[in-house]
Coordinates of C-alpha atoms in Angstrom, one line a residue:
X1 CA 0.0 0.0 0.0
X2 CA 1.2 3.5 -0.8
X3 CA 1.2 6.1 2.0
X4 CA -0.5 9.4 1.0
X5 CA 0.4 12.7 2.7
X6 CA -2.1 14.6 4.7
X7 CA -4.2 16.3 2.1
X8 CA -4.0 19.9 3.5
X9 CA -0.3 20.1 3.8
X10 CA 0.3 23.5 2.1
X11 CA 3.7 22.4 0.7
X12 CA 2.6 19.2 -1.1
X13 CA 1.8 19.1 -4.9
X14 CA -1.8 19.6 -5.9
X15 CA -3.5 16.7 -7.5
X16 CA -2.9 16.6 -11.2
X17 CA -0.1 19.2 -11.0
X18 CA 3.4 18.5 -12.5
X19 CA 5.2 20.9 -10.1
X20 CA 4.9 21.4 -6.4
X21 CA 2.5 24.3 -6.0
X22 CA 1.8 25.7 -2.6
X23 CA -1.8 25.7 -1.6
X24 CA -3.3 29.0 -0.6
X25 CA -3.7 29.1 3.2
X26 CA -6.9 31.0 3.0
X27 CA -8.4 28.2 0.9
X28 CA -7.3 25.6 3.4
X29 CA -9.0 27.6 6.2
X30 CA -12.2 27.7 4.2
X31 CA -12.0 23.9 3.6
X32 CA -11.6 23.3 7.4
X33 CA -14.5 25.7 8.1
X34 CA -16.6 23.7 5.8
X35 CA -15.7 20.5 7.6
X36 CA -16.6 22.1 11.0
X37 CA -19.9 23.3 9.5
X38 CA -20.7 19.7 8.4
X39 CA -19.9 18.4 11.9
X40 CA -22.2 21.0 13.5
X41 CA -25.0 20.2 11.0
X42 CA -24.6 16.5 12.0
X43 CA -24.7 17.5 15.7
X44 CA -28.0 19.4 15.1
X45 CA -29.6 16.2 13.8
X46 CA -28.4 14.1 16.7
X47 CA -24.8 13.3 15.6
X48 CA -21.4 13.8 17.3
X49 CA -20.8 16.9 19.3
X50 CA -18.6 19.4 17.5
X51 CA -16.5 20.3 20.5
X52 CA -17.0 17.5 23.1
X53 CA -15.5 18.0 26.6
X54 CA -16.2 14.6 28.2
X55 CA -13.1 12.7 27.0
X56 CA -10.7 12.1 29.9
X57 CA -7.3 10.7 28.9
X58 CA -5.9 8.4 31.5
X59 CA -2.3 8.1 30.2
X60 CA 0.5 10.4 28.9
X61 CA 2.8 9.6 26.0
X62 CA 6.1 10.0 27.8
X63 CA 5.0 7.7 30.7
X64 CA 3.9 5.0 28.2
X65 CA 7.2 5.2 26.4
X66 CA 9.2 4.9 29.7
X67 CA 7.1 2.0 30.9
X68 CA 6.8 -0.1 27.7
X69 CA 9.5 0.9 25.1
X70 CA 11.7 -2.0 26.2
X71 CA 8.9 -4.5 26.4
X72 CA 9.0 -7.8 24.4
X73 CA 6.5 -7.4 21.5
X74 CA 4.9 -10.8 22.0
X75 CA 4.6 -10.3 25.7
X76 CA 3.1 -6.8 25.3
X77 CA 0.6 -8.2 22.7
X78 CA -0.4 -10.9 25.1
X79 CA -1.1 -8.5 28.0
X80 CA -3.6 -6.5 26.0
X81 CA -2.9 -3.3 27.9
X82 CA -5.7 -0.8 27.4
X83 CA -4.8 2.9 27.3
X84 CA -6.4 6.2 26.5
X85 CA -4.6 9.3 25.3
X86 CA -5.4 12.7 23.8
X87 CA -3.4 15.2 21.8
X88 CA -2.8 17.2 18.7
X89 CA -2.4 15.2 15.5
X90 CA 1.0 16.0 14.1
X91 CA 1.4 13.4 11.4
X92 CA -1.0 11.2 9.4
X93 CA -0.4 8.5 6.8
X94 CA -3.3 7.1 5.0
X95 CA -2.9 3.6 3.6
X96 CA -6.2 2.1 2.4
X97 CA -7.8 0.1 5.2
X98 CA -5.1 0.8 7.7
X99 CA -3.4 4.1 8.6
X100 CA -1.1 5.7 11.1
X101 CA -1.3 9.0 13.0
X102 CA 0.9 10.6 15.6
X103 CA -0.6 12.4 18.6
X104 CA 1.3 14.9 20.7
X105 CA 0.4 15.6 24.3
X106 CA 2.1 17.9 26.8
X107 CA 4.8 15.2 27.4
X108 CA 5.7 13.6 24.1
X109 CA 4.4 11.9 21.0
X110 CA 2.9 8.5 20.4
X111 CA 1.9 6.7 17.2
X112 CA -1.6 5.4 16.7
X113 CA -2.5 2.6 14.4
X114 CA -5.9 3.1 12.8
X115 CA -7.8 0.3 11.0
X116 CA -11.2 0.2 9.3
X117 CA -11.7 -3.2 11.0
X118 CA -11.3 -1.8 14.5
X119 CA -13.2 1.5 14.0
X120 CA -15.8 0.5 11.5
X121 CA -16.4 2.0 8.0
X122 CA -18.1 5.2 9.2
X123 CA -15.6 6.4 11.8
X124 CA -12.6 5.3 9.6
X125 CA -13.9 7.5 6.8
X126 CA -14.4 10.4 9.2
X127 CA -10.8 10.0 10.4
X128 CA -9.5 10.1 6.8
X129 CA -10.8 13.7 6.6
X130 CA -9.4 14.9 9.9
X131 CA -6.5 17.4 9.5
X132 CA -3.1 17.9 11.0
X133 CA -3.5 20.1 14.1
X134 CA -6.9 18.5 15.1
X135 CA -7.0 17.5 18.7
X136 CA -8.0 13.8 19.0
X137 CA -8.9 11.4 21.8
X138 CA -7.9 7.8 21.4
X139 CA -8.4 4.6 23.3
X140 CA -6.8 1.3 22.3
X141 CA -4.3 -1.4 23.0
X142 CA -0.5 -1.1 23.2
X143 CA 1.7 -3.0 20.8
X144 CA 5.1 -2.7 19.2
X145 CA 5.4 -2.4 15.4
X146 CA 7.7 -4.5 13.3
X147 CA 10.1 -1.4 13.2
X148 CA 10.1 -1.4 17.0
X149 CA 7.9 1.6 17.7
X150 CA 5.5 1.6 20.6
X151 CA 2.1 2.3 19.2
X152 CA -1.6 2.2 20.1
X153 CA -4.0 0.1 18.1
X154 CA -7.0 2.3 18.2
X155 CA -10.4 0.9 19.1
X156 CA -12.1 4.3 19.3
X157 CA -11.2 7.8 18.1
X158 CA -12.9 11.0 18.8
X159 CA -12.4 14.4 17.3
X160 CA -12.3 16.8 20.3
X161 CA -11.3 20.1 18.7
X162 CA -11.3 21.0 15.0
X163 CA -8.2 23.0 14.0
X164 CA -9.2 25.7 11.6
X165 CA -5.7 26.8 10.5
X166 CA -3.0 24.6 8.9
X167 CA 0.1 24.1 10.9
X168 CA 3.6 25.1 9.6
X169 CA 5.3 22.6 7.3
X170 CA 6.7 19.9 9.5
X171 CA 9.9 19.8 7.5
X172 CA 10.7 23.5 7.7
X173 CA 8.9 24.6 10.9
X174 CA 8.8 28.3 11.9
X175 CA 11.9 30.1 10.5
X176 CA 10.9 33.7 11.4
X177 CA 12.1 34.2 15.0
X178 CA 9.8 37.1 15.6
X179 CA 6.8 35.0 14.5
X180 CA 8.0 32.3 17.0
X181 CA 7.8 35.0 19.8
X182 CA 4.6 36.5 18.6
X183 CA 2.8 33.2 18.1
X184 CA 4.4 31.2 20.9
X185 CA 1.5 28.7 20.9
X186 CA 2.6 27.5 17.4
X187 CA 6.3 27.5 18.5
X188 CA 5.4 25.3 21.4
X189 CA 3.4 22.9 19.1
X190 CA 6.2 22.5 16.6
X191 CA 9.4 22.8 18.6
X192 CA 10.2 20.2 21.2
X193 CA 13.3 22.3 22.2
X194 CA 11.0 25.3 23.1
X195 CA 8.8 23.1 25.2
X196 CA 11.7 21.7 27.1
X197 CA 13.2 25.1 27.7
X198 CA 10.1 26.4 29.4
X199 CA 9.7 23.2 31.4
X200 CA 13.2 23.7 32.6
X201 CA 12.3 27.3 33.6
X202 CA 9.4 26.0 35.7
X203 CA 11.7 23.5 37.3
X204 CA 14.3 26.1 38.0
X205 CA 11.8 28.5 39.6
X206 CA 10.5 25.7 41.8
X207 CA 14.0 24.9 42.9
X208 CA 14.6 28.5 43.8
X209 CA 11.5 28.6 45.9
X210 CA 12.4 25.3 47.6
X211 CA 15.9 26.5 48.5
X212 CA 14.5 29.6 50.1
X213 CA 11.9 27.8 52.1
X214 CA 14.5 25.3 53.3
X215 CA 16.5 28.2 54.7
X216 CA 13.5 29.6 56.6
X217 CA 12.7 32.4 54.3
X218 CA 9.0 33.5 54.2
X219 CA 7.5 34.0 50.7
X220 CA 5.5 37.2 50.5
X221 CA 3.7 39.4 48.0
X222 CA 4.1 43.1 47.7
X223 CA 2.3 45.7 45.5
X224 CA 2.9 46.0 41.8
X225 CA 1.2 49.5 41.7
X226 CA 3.3 52.0 43.6
X227 CA 2.5 55.6 44.5
X228 CA 6.3 56.3 44.2
X229 CA 8.7 54.3 42.1
X230 CA 11.6 53.1 44.1
X231 CA 14.1 50.3 44.8
X232 CA 16.2 50.9 41.7
X233 CA 17.4 53.6 39.4
X234 CA 15.2 53.1 36.4
X235 CA 12.5 54.8 34.3
X236 CA 9.0 53.6 35.4
X237 CA 5.8 52.9 33.5
X238 CA 3.2 55.4 34.5
X239 CA -0.6 54.8 34.8
X240 CA -3.6 56.4 36.5
X241 CA -5.6 55.0 39.3
X242 CA -9.2 56.1 38.6
X243 CA -10.7 55.4 42.0
X244 CA -7.9 57.1 43.9
X245 CA -7.6 59.8 41.1
X246 CA -3.8 59.7 41.3
X247 CA -0.8 58.8 39.2
X248 CA 0.7 55.4 39.9
X249 CA 3.8 53.5 38.8
X250 CA 4.3 49.9 37.8
X251 CA 6.8 48.3 40.1
X252 CA 10.5 48.7 39.1
X253 CA 11.6 46.7 42.2
X254 CA 10.0 45.4 45.4
X255 CA 12.9 46.4 47.6
X256 CA 11.4 49.1 49.8
X257 CA 8.3 47.1 50.6
X258 CA 10.3 44.0 51.5
X259 CA 12.5 46.1 53.8
X260 CA 9.4 47.5 55.5
X261 CA 8.6 43.8 56.3
X262 CA 12.0 43.4 57.9
X263 CA 11.2 46.5 60.0
X264 CA 7.9 44.9 60.9
X265 CA 9.6 41.8 62.4
X266 CA 9.9 39.2 59.6
X267 CA 13.6 38.4 59.6
X268 CA 13.8 36.5 56.3
X269 CA 11.6 37.3 53.3
X270 CA 11.6 36.7 49.6
X271 CA 9.4 37.4 46.6
X272 CA 9.5 36.1 43.1
X273 CA 8.2 39.1 41.4
X274 CA 7.4 40.8 38.0
X275 CA 9.1 44.2 37.5
X276 CA 8.6 46.8 34.8
X277 CA 11.2 49.3 33.5
X278 CA 10.3 51.6 30.7
X279 CA 13.8 51.5 29.1
X280 CA 15.5 50.0 26.1
X281 CA 15.1 46.5 24.7
X282 CA 17.9 44.1 23.7
X283 CA 18.9 40.5 23.9
X284 CA 19.4 41.0 27.6
X285 CA 16.5 43.4 28.4
X286 CA 12.8 43.0 28.3
X287 CA 10.6 45.8 29.8
X288 CA 8.7 43.2 31.8
X289 CA 10.9 40.7 33.6
X290 CA 11.1 38.4 36.6
X291 CA 13.4 38.7 39.6
X292 CA 13.7 37.1 43.0
X293 CA 14.5 39.5 45.8
X294 CA 15.3 38.3 49.3
X295 CA 16.3 39.9 52.6
X296 CA 17.8 38.5 55.8
X297 CA 18.2 40.3 59.1
X298 CA 21.5 40.0 60.8
X299 CA 23.4 39.2 57.6
X300 CA 25.8 41.4 55.7
X301 CA 26.9 41.4 52.1
X302 CA 29.6 38.8 52.7
X303 CA 27.0 36.4 54.1
X304 CA 24.9 37.2 51.1
X305 CA 27.6 36.4 48.5
X306 CA 28.1 32.9 50.1
X307 CA 24.4 32.2 50.1
X308 CA 23.9 33.5 46.5
X309 CA 26.7 31.2 45.3
X310 CA 25.1 28.2 47.0
X311 CA 21.7 29.1 45.7
X312 CA 22.8 29.3 42.0
X313 CA 24.7 26.0 42.4
X314 CA 21.6 24.4 43.9
X315 CA 19.3 25.6 41.0
X316 CA 21.8 24.3 38.4
X317 CA 22.0 20.9 40.0
X318 CA 18.3 20.6 40.5
X319 CA 17.5 21.7 37.0
X320 CA 20.3 20.2 34.9
X321 CA 22.1 17.8 37.2
X322 CA 25.4 19.5 36.9
X323 CA 27.3 22.7 37.8
X324 CA 29.4 22.6 34.7
X325 CA 27.5 24.4 31.9
X326 CA 28.1 25.3 28.3
X327 CA 27.1 28.8 27.1
X328 CA 27.7 30.1 23.6
X329 CA 30.2 27.3 23.1
X330 CA 32.2 28.1 26.2
X331 CA 32.3 26.4 29.6
X332 CA 30.9 28.0 32.7
X333 CA 32.0 26.4 36.0
X334 CA 29.5 27.1 38.8
X335 CA 31.1 24.5 41.0
X336 CA 34.3 26.5 41.7
X337 CA 34.2 29.3 44.3
X338 CA 33.0 32.5 42.6
X339 CA 35.8 35.1 42.4
X340 CA 35.5 38.2 44.4
X341 CA 37.0 41.5 43.2
X342 CA 36.5 45.1 44.0
X343 CA 35.9 47.4 41.0
X344 CA 39.4 48.7 41.3
X345 CA 40.8 45.2 41.4
X346 CA 38.8 44.2 38.3
X347 CA 40.2 47.3 36.5
X348 CA 43.7 46.5 37.5
X349 CA 43.3 42.8 36.4
X350 CA 41.6 43.4 33.1
X351 CA 42.4 46.9 31.9
X352 CA 45.5 47.6 29.7
X353 CA 48.6 47.6 31.8
X354 CA 49.5 51.1 30.6
X355 CA 46.3 52.6 31.9
X356 CA 46.5 54.0 35.4
X357 CA 43.1 53.3 36.7
X358 CA 43.7 55.5 39.8
X359 CA 44.3 58.6 37.7
X360 CA 41.0 60.4 36.8
X361 CA 42.7 62.2 33.9
X362 CA 43.8 59.0 32.3
X363 CA 40.4 57.4 32.8
X364 CA 38.7 60.4 31.3
X365 CA 40.9 60.3 28.2
X366 CA 40.4 56.6 27.8
X367 CA 36.6 57.0 28.1
X368 CA 36.5 59.9 25.6
X369 CA 38.4 57.7 23.1
X370 CA 35.6 55.2 23.5
X371 CA 33.0 57.9 22.8
X372 CA 31.7 58.0 26.4
X373 CA 30.5 61.3 27.9
X374 CA 32.2 61.7 31.2
X375 CA 30.3 64.8 32.3
X376 CA 31.6 68.1 33.5
X377 CA 33.2 67.3 36.9
X378 CA 33.4 63.5 37.1
X379 CA 34.6 61.9 40.3
X380 CA 37.3 59.2 40.2
X381 CA 34.8 56.6 41.4
X382 CA 32.3 57.4 38.6
X383 CA 35.0 57.2 36.0
X384 CA 36.1 53.9 37.3
X385 CA 32.5 52.5 37.1
X386 CA 32.0 53.8 33.6
X387 CA 35.3 52.3 32.4
X388 CA 34.4 49.0 34.1
X389 CA 30.9 49.0 32.4
X390 CA 32.3 49.9 29.0
X391 CA 35.3 47.5 28.9
X392 CA 35.5 45.0 31.7
X393 CA 32.0 43.5 32.2
X394 CA 32.1 41.5 29.0
X395 CA 35.4 39.8 30.2
X396 CA 33.9 38.3 33.4
X397 CA 32.9 35.0 31.9
X398 CA 33.3 32.8 35.0
X399 CA 31.1 33.7 38.0
X400 CA 32.5 36.8 39.6
X401 CA 31.3 39.1 42.4
X402 CA 32.3 42.7 41.8
X403 CA 32.3 44.5 45.2
X404 CA 32.5 48.0 46.8
X405 CA 30.5 50.2 44.5
X406 CA 30.7 54.0 45.1
X407 CA 28.2 55.5 47.5
X408 CA 27.1 58.0 44.8
X409 CA 25.6 55.2 42.6
X410 CA 24.3 53.1 45.5
X411 CA 21.6 55.1 47.3
X412 CA 20.1 52.2 49.3
X413 CA 23.3 50.4 50.3
X414 CA 25.2 50.7 53.6
X415 CA 28.6 52.5 53.4
X416 CA 31.7 50.7 54.4
X417 CA 32.7 51.5 58.0
X418 CA 36.4 51.6 57.0
X419 CA 36.0 53.2 53.6
X420 CA 33.0 55.5 53.7
X421 CA 33.3 56.4 50.0
X422 CA 32.2 52.9 48.9
X423 CA 29.4 50.6 49.9
X424 CA 29.1 47.0 51.1
X425 CA 27.6 46.0 47.7
X426 CA 28.3 43.4 45.0
X427 CA 27.1 42.6 41.6
X428 CA 27.3 39.1 40.3
X429 CA 28.6 38.6 36.7
X430 CA 28.6 35.5 34.6
X431 CA 29.2 35.2 30.8
X432 CA 29.9 38.9 30.7
X433 CA 26.6 40.1 32.1
X434 CA 25.0 41.0 35.4
X435 CA 22.9 38.3 37.1
X436 CA 22.4 39.8 40.6
X437 CA 22.8 42.8 42.8
X438 CA 23.1 42.7 46.6
X439 CA 24.3 44.7 49.5
X440 CA 24.3 45.3 53.2
X441 CA 21.2 47.5 53.6
X442 CA 21.3 51.1 54.8
X443 CA 19.4 51.2 58.1
X444 CA 20.4 54.7 59.2
X445 CA 17.2 56.7 58.7
X446 CA 19.1 60.0 58.6
X447 CA 21.7 58.8 56.1
X448 CA 18.9 57.4 54.0
X449 CA 17.0 60.7 54.0
X450 CA 20.2 62.5 52.8
X451 CA 20.7 59.9 50.1
X452 CA 17.1 60.4 48.9
X453 CA 17.6 64.1 48.9
X454 CA 20.7 63.6 46.7
X455 CA 18.7 61.5 44.3
X456 CA 16.0 64.3 44.1
X457 CA 18.8 66.8 43.2
X458 CA 20.0 64.4 40.5
X459 CA 16.4 64.1 39.2
X460 CA 16.0 67.9 39.2
X461 CA 19.2 68.1 37.2
X462 CA 17.8 65.9 34.5
X463 CA 18.5 62.3 35.6
X464 CA 15.1 60.6 34.8
X465 CA 16.4 57.4 36.4
X466 CA 17.1 58.9 39.8
X467 CA 14.9 57.9 42.7
X468 CA 12.1 59.8 44.3
X469 CA 12.1 60.8 48.0
X470 CA 10.1 58.1 49.8
X471 CA 9.0 59.7 53.1
X472 CA 7.1 56.6 54.3
X473 CA 10.2 54.4 53.9
X474 CA 12.3 56.9 55.9
X475 CA 9.6 56.8 58.6
X476 CA 9.8 53.0 58.6
X477 CA 13.6 53.2 59.1
X478 CA 13.0 55.6 62.0
X479 CA 11.3 52.8 63.9
X480 CA 14.4 50.8 63.4
X481 CA 15.5 48.1 61.0
X482 CA 17.9 45.4 62.2
X483 CA 21.2 45.0 60.3
X484 CA 20.1 43.4 57.0
X485 CA 21.4 42.2 53.7
X486 CA 19.3 41.9 50.5
X487 CA 19.8 40.6 47.0
X488 CA 18.0 40.6 43.7
X489 CA 18.6 37.8 41.1
X490 CA 17.4 38.1 37.5
X491 CA 15.5 34.9 36.8
X492 CA 15.3 35.5 33.0
X493 CA 19.1 35.9 32.7
X494 CA 19.7 32.9 34.9
X495 CA 17.4 30.9 32.6
X496 CA 19.4 32.1 29.6
X497 CA 22.5 30.7 31.2
X498 CA 20.9 27.4 32.2
X499 CA 19.3 26.8 28.7
X500 CA 22.2 28.2 26.6
X501 CA 19.8 30.8 25.1
X502 CA 21.2 33.8 23.2
X503 CA 18.3 36.1 23.8
X504 CA 16.1 36.9 26.8
X505 CA 13.1 36.5 24.5
X506 CA 13.9 32.8 24.2
X507 CA 13.2 32.3 27.9
X508 CA 10.1 34.5 28.2
X509 CA 6.9 32.9 26.9
X510 CA 5.4 36.1 25.6
X511 CA 8.2 38.8 25.3
X512 CA 7.3 42.4 24.5
X513 CA 7.0 43.1 20.8
X514 CA 5.9 46.0 18.7
X515 CA 2.2 45.8 17.9
X516 CA 1.4 44.4 14.4
X517 CA -0.4 46.8 12.1

């Protein structure tokens, strides 16, 4: 018997045509609409329901493969194991009185053997007209084909959902990356790698949560609508609250609310949160992103670095089973101790030997050669940070904590007791990009008020990323916050690392895209 392709494949040759002529997709949609209309007309006269919702699959494809792939064919046939599955029909081969179909559920795919003898003439003829993409329920008996493939010999088939649009060509898939992001539902249907990537994401987030709970952190929820944007230097999204008749801001960070909880008496808190920043987009930046922030009383930034290192190792082991990863063709070792460098030490290690990183004039000249605006009266610390960001970040491939950021760019961090010009702060870099930011928290209410005032002055001078003055947070600190350390970890970037993904859009199910016209 000769296998015939599914008739509505838009890439197969039309009957009677000498050349392969693509079928018009609109025509295929009309054909499918006609089939649905016929089903509904049959339903109206007492026939099958067009969209039934009473089929309950009892088995999943992957579990069946794990349980029976290695079974002896004769023994499996003798057992007569009855199963029921449901899924999207991804392949169909018609061969006279017997045919094959492949169903895909949320776990895997499984082949179905369909015969006129088992189904009867009427249902078999109906099946022949079902299309790729239709969602089908199947009950039958497990067996192994002569080619060694676990299959189900169908005794009943039901059309559960009629697909009205043809699926992409199975041989070419979805080539346009933006279409994959925009129509993620099709990407998930067609690309097993995409499904696996987001299953790993779910597993990683669960392992993050489990690690925090094991270490006595309390999971909390804080507002996403803020009367004052705070917790980070970033441009906010602005909206209007009609009932309160006031301007509100989408959360750019939960930090100030989480620290209020520390003031209130919770000593360890964390939140897996969605943040929004109205800034540029790139392979590393999406305006809506996921972070985990956590705070622990009686910790400092040194405790925090050790904990963060253990946390990321734990997530890698729980998600991938290893701490040795490959990203962009290069090895990343999460098992070794993460290096700890101050900004100055990083400059001295990675900057050209002839550059004196302690000389503001030399740094200004080097930055101007790179096309970076250094401002009118830059401090040495600000020049060092700018040169680090421009030239050193990308060189930090293995996990590295960069410590002791200047007070002037760290308005919420505690200053060092021995070097008051820098803070007890770190940023974690892996593969040349930032993954986390943490510090010993500033708990001196008067110092915090002065820092906020400085931020307001910067905002008045034109810095639209500077913070607002948060009077209520200062009031909270005046009641007393114990010594505390806190950290934020970018979950999207962590998932890029764990899944070897080049773009942040690859690890966000529905990334921000420009509206289609």
